[in-house]
PDB file of C-alpha atoms in Angstrom:
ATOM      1  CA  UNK A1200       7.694  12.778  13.144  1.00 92.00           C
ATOM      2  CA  UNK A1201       8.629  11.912  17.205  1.00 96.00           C
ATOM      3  CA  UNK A1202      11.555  14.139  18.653  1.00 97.00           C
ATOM      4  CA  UNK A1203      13.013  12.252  21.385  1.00 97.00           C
ATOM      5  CA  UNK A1204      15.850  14.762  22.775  1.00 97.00           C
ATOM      6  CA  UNK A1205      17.694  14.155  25.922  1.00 96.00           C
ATOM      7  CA  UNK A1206      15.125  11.154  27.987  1.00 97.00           C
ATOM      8  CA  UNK A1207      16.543  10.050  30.904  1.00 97.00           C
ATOM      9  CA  UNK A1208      14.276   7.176  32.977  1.00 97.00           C
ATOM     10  CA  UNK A1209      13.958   5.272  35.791  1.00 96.00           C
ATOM     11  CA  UNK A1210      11.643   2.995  36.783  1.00 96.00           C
ATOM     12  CA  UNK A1211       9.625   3.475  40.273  1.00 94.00           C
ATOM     13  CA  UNK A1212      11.748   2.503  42.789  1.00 93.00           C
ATOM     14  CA  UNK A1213      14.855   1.742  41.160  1.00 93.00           C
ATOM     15  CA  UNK A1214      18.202   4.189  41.004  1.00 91.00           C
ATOM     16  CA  UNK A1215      19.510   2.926  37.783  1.00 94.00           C
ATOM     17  CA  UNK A1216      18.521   4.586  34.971  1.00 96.00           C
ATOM     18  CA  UNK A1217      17.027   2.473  32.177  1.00 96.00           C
ATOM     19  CA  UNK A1218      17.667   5.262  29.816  1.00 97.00           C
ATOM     20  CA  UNK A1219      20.493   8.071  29.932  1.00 96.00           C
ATOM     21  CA  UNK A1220      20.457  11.228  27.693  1.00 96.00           C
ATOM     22  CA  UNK A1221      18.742   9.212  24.954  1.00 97.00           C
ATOM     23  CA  UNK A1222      18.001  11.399  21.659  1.00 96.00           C
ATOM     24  CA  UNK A1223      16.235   9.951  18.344  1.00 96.00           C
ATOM     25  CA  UNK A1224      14.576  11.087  15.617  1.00 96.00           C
ATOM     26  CA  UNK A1225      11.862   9.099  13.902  1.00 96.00           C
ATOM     27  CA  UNK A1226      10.815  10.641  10.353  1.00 96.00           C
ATOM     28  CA  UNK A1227       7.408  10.576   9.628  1.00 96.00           C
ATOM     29  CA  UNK A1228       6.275   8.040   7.214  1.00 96.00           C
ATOM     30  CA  UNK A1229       9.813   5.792   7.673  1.00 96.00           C
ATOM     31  CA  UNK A1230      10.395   2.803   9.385  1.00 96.00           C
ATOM     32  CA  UNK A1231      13.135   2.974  12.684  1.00 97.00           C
ATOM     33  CA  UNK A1232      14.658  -0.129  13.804  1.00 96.00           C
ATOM     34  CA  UNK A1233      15.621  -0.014  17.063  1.00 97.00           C
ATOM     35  CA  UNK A1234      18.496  -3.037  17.993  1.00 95.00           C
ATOM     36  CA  UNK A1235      20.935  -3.867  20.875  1.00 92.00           C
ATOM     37  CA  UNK A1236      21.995  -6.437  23.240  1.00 90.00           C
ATOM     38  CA  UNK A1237      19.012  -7.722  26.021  1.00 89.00           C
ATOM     39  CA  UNK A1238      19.087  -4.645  29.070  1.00 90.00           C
ATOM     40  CA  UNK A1239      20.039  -1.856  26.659  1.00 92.00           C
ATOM     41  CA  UNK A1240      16.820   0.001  26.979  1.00 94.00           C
ATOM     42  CA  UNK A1241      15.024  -0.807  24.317  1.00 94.00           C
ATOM     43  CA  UNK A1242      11.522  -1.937  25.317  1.00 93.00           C
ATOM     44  CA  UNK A1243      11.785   0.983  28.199  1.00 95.00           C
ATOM     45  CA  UNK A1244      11.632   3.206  24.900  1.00 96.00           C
ATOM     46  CA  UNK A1245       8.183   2.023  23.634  1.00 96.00           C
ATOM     47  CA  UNK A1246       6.617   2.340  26.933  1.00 96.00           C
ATOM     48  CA  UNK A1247       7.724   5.631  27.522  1.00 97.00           C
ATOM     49  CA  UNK A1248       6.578   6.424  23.349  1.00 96.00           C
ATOM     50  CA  UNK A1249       2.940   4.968  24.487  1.00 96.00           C
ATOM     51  CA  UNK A1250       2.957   7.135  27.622  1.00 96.00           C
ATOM     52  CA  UNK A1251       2.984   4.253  30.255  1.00 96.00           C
ATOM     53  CA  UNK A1252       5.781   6.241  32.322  1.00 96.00           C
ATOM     54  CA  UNK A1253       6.956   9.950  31.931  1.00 96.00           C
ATOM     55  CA  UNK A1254      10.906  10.346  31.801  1.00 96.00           C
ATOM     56  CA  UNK A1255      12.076  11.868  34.416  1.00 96.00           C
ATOM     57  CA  UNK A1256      14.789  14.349  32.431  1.00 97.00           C
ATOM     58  CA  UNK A1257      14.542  15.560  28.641  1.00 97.00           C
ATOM     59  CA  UNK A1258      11.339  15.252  26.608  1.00 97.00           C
ATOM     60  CA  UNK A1259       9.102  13.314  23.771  1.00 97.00           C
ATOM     61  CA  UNK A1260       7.614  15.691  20.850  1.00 97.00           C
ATOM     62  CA  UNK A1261       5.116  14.304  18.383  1.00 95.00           C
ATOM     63  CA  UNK A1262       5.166  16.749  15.353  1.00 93.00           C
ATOM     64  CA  UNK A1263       6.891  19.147  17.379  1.00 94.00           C
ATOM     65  CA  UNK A1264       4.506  18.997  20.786  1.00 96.00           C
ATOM     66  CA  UNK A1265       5.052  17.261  24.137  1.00 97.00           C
ATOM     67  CA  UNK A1266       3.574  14.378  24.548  1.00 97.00           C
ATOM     68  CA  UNK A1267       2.921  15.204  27.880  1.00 96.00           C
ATOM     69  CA  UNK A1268       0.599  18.269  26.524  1.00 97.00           C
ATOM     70  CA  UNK A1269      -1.189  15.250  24.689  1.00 96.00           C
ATOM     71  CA  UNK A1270      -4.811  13.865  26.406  1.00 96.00           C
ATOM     72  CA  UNK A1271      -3.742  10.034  27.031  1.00 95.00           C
ATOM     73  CA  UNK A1272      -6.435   9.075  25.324  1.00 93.00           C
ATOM     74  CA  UNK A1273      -5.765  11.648  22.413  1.00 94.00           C
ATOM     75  CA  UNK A1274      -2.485  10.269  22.140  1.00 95.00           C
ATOM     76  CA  UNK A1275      -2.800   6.522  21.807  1.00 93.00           C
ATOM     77  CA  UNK A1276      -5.381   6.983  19.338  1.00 93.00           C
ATOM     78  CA  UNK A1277      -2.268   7.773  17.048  1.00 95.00           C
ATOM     79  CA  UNK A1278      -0.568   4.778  18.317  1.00 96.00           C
ATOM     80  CA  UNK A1279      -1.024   0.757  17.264  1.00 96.00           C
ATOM     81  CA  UNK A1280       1.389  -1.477  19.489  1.00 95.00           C
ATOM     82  CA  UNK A1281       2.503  -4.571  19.790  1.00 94.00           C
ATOM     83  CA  UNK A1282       4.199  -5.673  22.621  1.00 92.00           C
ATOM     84  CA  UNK A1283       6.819  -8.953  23.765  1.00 88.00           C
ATOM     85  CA  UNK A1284       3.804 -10.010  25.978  1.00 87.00           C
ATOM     86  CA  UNK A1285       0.809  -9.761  24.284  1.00 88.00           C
ATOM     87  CA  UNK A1286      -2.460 -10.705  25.008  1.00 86.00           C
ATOM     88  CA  UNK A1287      -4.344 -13.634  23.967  1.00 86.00           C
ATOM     89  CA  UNK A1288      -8.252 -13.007  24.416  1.00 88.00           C
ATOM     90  CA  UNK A1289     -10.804 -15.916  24.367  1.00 88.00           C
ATOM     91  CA  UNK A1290     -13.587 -15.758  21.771  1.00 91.00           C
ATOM     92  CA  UNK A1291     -13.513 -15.712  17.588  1.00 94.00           C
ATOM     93  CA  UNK A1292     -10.723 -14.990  15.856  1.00 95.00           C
ATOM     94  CA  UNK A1293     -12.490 -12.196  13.906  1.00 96.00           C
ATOM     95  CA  UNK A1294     -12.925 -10.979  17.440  1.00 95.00           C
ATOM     96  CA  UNK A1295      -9.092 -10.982  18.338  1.00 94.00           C
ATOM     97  CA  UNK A1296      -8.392  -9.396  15.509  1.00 96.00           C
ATOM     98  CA  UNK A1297     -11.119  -6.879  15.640  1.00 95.00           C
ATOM     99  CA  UNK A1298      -9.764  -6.227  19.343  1.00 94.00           C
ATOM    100  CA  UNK A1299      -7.760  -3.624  17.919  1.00 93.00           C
ATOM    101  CA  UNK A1300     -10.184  -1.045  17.495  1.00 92.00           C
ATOM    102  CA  UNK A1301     -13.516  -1.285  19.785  1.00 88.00           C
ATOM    103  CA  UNK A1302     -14.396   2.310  18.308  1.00 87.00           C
ATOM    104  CA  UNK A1303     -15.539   1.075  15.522  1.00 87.00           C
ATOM    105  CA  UNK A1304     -18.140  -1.368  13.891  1.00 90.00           C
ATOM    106  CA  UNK A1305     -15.562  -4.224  12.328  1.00 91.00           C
ATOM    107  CA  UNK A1306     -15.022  -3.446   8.517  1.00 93.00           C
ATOM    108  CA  UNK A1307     -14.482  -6.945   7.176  1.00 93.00           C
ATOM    109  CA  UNK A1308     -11.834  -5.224   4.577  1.00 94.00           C
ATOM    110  CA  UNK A1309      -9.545  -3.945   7.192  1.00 94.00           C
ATOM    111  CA  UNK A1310      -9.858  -6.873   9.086  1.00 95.00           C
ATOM    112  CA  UNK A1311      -8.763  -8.957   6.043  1.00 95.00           C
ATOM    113  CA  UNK A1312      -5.792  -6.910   4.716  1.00 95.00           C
ATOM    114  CA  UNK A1313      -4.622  -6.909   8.431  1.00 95.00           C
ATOM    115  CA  UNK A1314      -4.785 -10.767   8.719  1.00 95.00           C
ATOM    116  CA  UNK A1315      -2.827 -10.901   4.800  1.00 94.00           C
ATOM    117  CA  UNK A1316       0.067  -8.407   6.408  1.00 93.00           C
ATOM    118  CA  UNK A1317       0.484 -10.611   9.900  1.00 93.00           C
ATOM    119  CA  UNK A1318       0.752 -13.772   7.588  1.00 91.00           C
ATOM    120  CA  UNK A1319      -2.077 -14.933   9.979  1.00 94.00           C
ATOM    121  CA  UNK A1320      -4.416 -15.335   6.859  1.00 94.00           C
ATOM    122  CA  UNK A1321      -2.613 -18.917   6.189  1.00 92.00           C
ATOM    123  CA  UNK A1322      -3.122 -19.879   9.710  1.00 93.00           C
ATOM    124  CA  UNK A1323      -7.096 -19.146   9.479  1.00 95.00           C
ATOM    125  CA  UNK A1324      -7.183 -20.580   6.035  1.00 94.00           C
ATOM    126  CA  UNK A1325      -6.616 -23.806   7.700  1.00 94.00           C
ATOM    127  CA  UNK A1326      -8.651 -23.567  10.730  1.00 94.00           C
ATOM    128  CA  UNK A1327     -11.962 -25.686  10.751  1.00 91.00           C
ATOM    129  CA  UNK A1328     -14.500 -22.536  10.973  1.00 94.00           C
ATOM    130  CA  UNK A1329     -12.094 -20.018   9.578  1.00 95.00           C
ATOM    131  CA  UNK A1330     -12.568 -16.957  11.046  1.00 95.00           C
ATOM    132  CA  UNK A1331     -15.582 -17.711  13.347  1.00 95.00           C
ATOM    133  CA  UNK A1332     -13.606 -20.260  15.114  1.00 94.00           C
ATOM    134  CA  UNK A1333     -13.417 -20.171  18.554  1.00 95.00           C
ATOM    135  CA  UNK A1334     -10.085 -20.065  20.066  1.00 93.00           C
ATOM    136  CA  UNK A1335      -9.373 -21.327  23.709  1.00 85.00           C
ATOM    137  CA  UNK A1336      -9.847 -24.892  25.210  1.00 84.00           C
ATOM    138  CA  UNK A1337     -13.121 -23.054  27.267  1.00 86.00           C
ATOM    139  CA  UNK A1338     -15.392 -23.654  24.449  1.00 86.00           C
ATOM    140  CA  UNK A1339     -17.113 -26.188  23.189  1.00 84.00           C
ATOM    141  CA  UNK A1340     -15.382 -27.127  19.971  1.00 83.00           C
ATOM    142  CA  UNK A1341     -12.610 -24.480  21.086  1.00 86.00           C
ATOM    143  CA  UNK A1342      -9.090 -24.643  19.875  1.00 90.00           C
ATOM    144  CA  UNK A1343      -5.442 -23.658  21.145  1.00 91.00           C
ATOM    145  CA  UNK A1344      -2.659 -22.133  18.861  1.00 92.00           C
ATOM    146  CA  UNK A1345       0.621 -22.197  18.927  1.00 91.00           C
ATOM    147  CA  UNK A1346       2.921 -19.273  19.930  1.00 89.00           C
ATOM    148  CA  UNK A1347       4.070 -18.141  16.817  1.00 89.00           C
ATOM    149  CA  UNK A1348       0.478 -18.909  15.324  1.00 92.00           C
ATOM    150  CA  UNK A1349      -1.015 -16.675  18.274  1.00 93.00           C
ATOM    151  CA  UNK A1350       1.674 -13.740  17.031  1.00 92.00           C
ATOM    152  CA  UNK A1351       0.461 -13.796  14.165  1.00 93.00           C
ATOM    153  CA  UNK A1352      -2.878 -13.240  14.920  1.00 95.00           C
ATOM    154  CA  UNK A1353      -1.784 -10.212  17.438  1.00 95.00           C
ATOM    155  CA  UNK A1354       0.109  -8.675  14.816  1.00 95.00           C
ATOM    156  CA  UNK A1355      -3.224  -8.695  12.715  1.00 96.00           C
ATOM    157  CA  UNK A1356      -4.940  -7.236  16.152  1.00 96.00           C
ATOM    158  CA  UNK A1357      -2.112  -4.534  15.908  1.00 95.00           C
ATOM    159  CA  UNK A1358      -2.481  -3.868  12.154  1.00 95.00           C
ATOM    160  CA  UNK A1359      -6.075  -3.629  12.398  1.00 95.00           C
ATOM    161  CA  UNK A1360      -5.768  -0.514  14.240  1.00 91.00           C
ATOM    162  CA  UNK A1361      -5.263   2.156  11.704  1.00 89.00           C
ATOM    163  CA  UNK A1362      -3.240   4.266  13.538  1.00 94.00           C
ATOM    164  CA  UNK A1363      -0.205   6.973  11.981  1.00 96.00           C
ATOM    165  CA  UNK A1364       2.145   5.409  14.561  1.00 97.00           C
ATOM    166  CA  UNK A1365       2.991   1.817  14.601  1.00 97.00           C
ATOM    167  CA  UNK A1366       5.371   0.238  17.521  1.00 97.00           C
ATOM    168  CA  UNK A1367       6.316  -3.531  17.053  1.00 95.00           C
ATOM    169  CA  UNK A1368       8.412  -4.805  19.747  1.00 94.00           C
ATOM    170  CA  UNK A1369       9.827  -8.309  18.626  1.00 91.00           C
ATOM    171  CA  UNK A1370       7.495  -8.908  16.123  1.00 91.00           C
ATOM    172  CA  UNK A1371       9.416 -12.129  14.283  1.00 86.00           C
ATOM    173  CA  UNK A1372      10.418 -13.645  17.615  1.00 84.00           C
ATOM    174  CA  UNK A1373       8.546 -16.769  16.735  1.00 81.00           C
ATOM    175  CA  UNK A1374       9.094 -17.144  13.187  1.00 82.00           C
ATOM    176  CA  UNK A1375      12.103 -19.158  10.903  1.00 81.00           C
ATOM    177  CA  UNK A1376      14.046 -16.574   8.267  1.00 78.00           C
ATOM    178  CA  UNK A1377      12.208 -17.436   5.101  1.00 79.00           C
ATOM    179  CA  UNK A1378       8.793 -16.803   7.003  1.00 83.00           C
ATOM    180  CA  UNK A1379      10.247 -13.698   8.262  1.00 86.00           C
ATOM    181  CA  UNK A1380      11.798 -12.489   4.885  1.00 86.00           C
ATOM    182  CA  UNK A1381       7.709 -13.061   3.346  1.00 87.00           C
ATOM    183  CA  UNK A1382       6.291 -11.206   6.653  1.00 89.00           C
ATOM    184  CA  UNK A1383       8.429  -8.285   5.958  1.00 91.00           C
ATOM    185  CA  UNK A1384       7.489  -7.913   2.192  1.00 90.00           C
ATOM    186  CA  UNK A1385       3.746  -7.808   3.315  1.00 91.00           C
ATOM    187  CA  UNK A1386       4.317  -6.053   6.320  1.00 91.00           C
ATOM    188  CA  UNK A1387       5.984  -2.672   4.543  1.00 91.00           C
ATOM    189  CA  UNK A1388       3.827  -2.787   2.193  1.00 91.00           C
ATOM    190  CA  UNK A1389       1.013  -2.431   4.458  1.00 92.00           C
ATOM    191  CA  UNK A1390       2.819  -0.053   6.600  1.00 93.00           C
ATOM    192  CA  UNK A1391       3.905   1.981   3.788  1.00 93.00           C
ATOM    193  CA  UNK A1392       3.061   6.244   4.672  1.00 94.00           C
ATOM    194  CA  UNK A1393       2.836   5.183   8.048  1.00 96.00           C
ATOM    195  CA  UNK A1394       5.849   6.386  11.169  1.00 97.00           C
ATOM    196  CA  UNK A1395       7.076   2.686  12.231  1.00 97.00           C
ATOM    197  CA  UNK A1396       9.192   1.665  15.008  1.00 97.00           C
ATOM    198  CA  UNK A1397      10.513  -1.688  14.838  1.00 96.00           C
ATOM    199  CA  UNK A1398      12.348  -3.394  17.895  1.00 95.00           C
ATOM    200  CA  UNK A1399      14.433  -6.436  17.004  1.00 92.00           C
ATOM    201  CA  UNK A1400      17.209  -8.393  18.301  1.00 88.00           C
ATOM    202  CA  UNK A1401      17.261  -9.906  14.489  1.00 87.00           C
ATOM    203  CA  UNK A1402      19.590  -8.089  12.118  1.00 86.00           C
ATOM    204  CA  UNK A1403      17.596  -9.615   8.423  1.00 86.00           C
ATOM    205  CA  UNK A1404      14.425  -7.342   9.939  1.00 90.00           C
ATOM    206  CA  UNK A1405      16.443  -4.216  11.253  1.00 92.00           C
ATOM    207  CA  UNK A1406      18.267  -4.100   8.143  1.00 91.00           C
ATOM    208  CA  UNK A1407      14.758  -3.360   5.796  1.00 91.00           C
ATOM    209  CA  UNK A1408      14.334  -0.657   7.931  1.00 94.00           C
ATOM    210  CA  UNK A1409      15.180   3.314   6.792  1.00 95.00           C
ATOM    211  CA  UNK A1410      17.261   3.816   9.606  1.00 96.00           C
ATOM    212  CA  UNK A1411      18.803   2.061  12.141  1.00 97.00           C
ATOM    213  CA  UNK A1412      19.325   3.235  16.220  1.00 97.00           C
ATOM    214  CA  UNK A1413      21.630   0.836  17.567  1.00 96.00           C
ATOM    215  CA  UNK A1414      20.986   0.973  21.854  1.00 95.00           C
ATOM    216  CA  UNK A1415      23.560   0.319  24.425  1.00 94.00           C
ATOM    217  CA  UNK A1416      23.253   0.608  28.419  1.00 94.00           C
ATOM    218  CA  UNK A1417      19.884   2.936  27.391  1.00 95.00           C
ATOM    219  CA  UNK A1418      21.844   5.450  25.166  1.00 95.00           C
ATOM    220  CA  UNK A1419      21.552   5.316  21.739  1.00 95.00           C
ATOM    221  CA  UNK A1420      25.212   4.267  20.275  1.00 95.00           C
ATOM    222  CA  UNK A1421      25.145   4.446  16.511  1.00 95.00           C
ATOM    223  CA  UNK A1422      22.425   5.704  13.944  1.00 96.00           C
ATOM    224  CA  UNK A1423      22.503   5.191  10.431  1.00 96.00           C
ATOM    225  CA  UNK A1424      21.618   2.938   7.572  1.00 94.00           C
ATOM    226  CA  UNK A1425      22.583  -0.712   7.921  1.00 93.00           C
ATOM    227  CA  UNK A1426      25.276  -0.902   5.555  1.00 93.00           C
ATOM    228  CA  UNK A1427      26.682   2.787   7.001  1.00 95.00           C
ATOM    229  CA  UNK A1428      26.642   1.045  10.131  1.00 94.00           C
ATOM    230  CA  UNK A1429      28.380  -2.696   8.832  1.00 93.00           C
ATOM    231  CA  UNK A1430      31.045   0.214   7.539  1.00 93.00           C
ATOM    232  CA  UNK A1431      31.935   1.653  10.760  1.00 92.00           C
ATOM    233  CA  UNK A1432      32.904  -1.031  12.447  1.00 90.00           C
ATOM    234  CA  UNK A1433      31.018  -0.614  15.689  1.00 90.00           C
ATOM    235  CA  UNK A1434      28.902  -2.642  18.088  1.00 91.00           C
ATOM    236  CA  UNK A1435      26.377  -3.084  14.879  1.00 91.00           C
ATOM    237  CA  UNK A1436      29.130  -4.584  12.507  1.00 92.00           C
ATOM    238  CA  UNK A1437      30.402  -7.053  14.927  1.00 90.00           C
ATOM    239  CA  UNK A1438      26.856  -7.950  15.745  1.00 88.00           C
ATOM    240  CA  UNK A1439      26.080  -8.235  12.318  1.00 87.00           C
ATOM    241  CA  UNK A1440      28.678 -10.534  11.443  1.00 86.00           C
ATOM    242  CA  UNK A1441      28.140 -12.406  14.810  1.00 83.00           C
ATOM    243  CA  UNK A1442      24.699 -13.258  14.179  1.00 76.00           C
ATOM    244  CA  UNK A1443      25.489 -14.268  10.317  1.00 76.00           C
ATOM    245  CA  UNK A1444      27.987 -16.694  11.136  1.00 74.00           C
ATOM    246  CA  UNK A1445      25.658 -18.041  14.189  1.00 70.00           C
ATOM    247  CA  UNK A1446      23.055 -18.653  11.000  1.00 65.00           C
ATOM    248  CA  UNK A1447      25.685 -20.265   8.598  1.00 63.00           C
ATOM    249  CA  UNK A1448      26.114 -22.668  11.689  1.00 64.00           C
ATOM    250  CA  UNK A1449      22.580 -23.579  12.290  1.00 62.00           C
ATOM    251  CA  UNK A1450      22.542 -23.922   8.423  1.00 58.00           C
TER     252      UNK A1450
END
């Protein structure tokens, strides 16, 4: 499990704090959704979870140790991360998706159930050379994706990576609800054993999670299941009911 108790954090040369007195648990084996409005603090917490910045009060335990006490390279070993800006590399897609783990020789297995789990397996499916083609207008024969296509495939890169920590930040940014309901099936299946933070601005993916930390001005405002938190009445319920009626709309 992660212990985050008391993390304060500002970024190099600013005075506001992106995160005040912030405390979460994250269970081992269970997946955390972590929602709230744009500025609340929320991507600030996966950096600081992959070690990019140290908080500057209060502390990060992995099964009870500091993460600070943790070799860097020790530490992300345990992590697989996605992040809002991602990177797109040029070559094969077997090779972006292998990406994830250059400590290894490529197990065509692992590289396959990750590709099922992104819903990227469709995508290749339909691509002239499969998984051997070449992606990026550079080569010869080359091809571009799409956004949401190119998620995909970094959510395979992510998946690939079989760490006991998985971070998704805005994973179903790109994709419509019923391809986001089908991801979800796969993807916690896949996941399944394995300690899972999942940041969303999407209520339908933070509410298949075990628990839910709702974020506000970088403090964490309610925590709880998401129909304990529809039942409260908070920030989460009105959000909730917000974002449903916003859908019924568009329907």
């Amino acid at each position: 499990g992660i212990e985050i108790e008391g993390v304060s954090f500002r970024y190099p040369g600013s005075e506001q704090l992106a995160l005040r007195d912030f405390s979460l648990f994250l269970p081992a084996g269970k997946i955390v959704a972590v929602v709230g409005p744009n500025g609340a603090g929320k991507s600030t917490l996966v950096k600081l979870l992959c070690r990019f910045y140290d908080p500057v009060a209060g502390r990060v335990l992995m099964d009870g140790v500091d993460i600070r006490d943790i070799e860097v390279k020790e530490l992300r070993k345990r992590i697989t991360a996605l992040f809002q800006r991602f990177v797109n590399y040029a070559g094969s897609v077997e090779e972006n998706i292998a990406m994830g783990n250059l400590e290894e020789v490529v197990s065509r297995d692992r590289l396959l159930a990750a590709a099922q789990a992104s819903g990227a397996e469709e995508i290749i499916e339909q691509l002239p050379e499969g998984y051997s083609t070449l992606l990026g207008k550079q080569f010869e024969g080359g091809i571009d994706l799409s956004w949401g296509q190119l998620q995909r495939l970094a959510i395979a890169r992510t998946l690939y990576r079989r760490a006991p920590i998985v971070i998704l930040d805005e994973p179903t940014s790109a994709m419509d609800p019923w391809a986001e309901s089908v991801w979800l099936d796969r993807f916690c299946a896949h996941v399944r054993g394995r300690t899972v933070l999942l940041v969303t601005h999407r209520f339908s993916t933070a509410m298949r999670a075990d628990l839910i930390c709702v974020m506000d001005e970088g403090r964490a405002v309610e925590l709880g299941s998401h129909q304990e938190l529809v039942d409260q009445e908070g920030l989460y319920a009105a959000s909730w009911r917000s974002q449903k009626r916003a859908s019924a709309d568009d329907g």
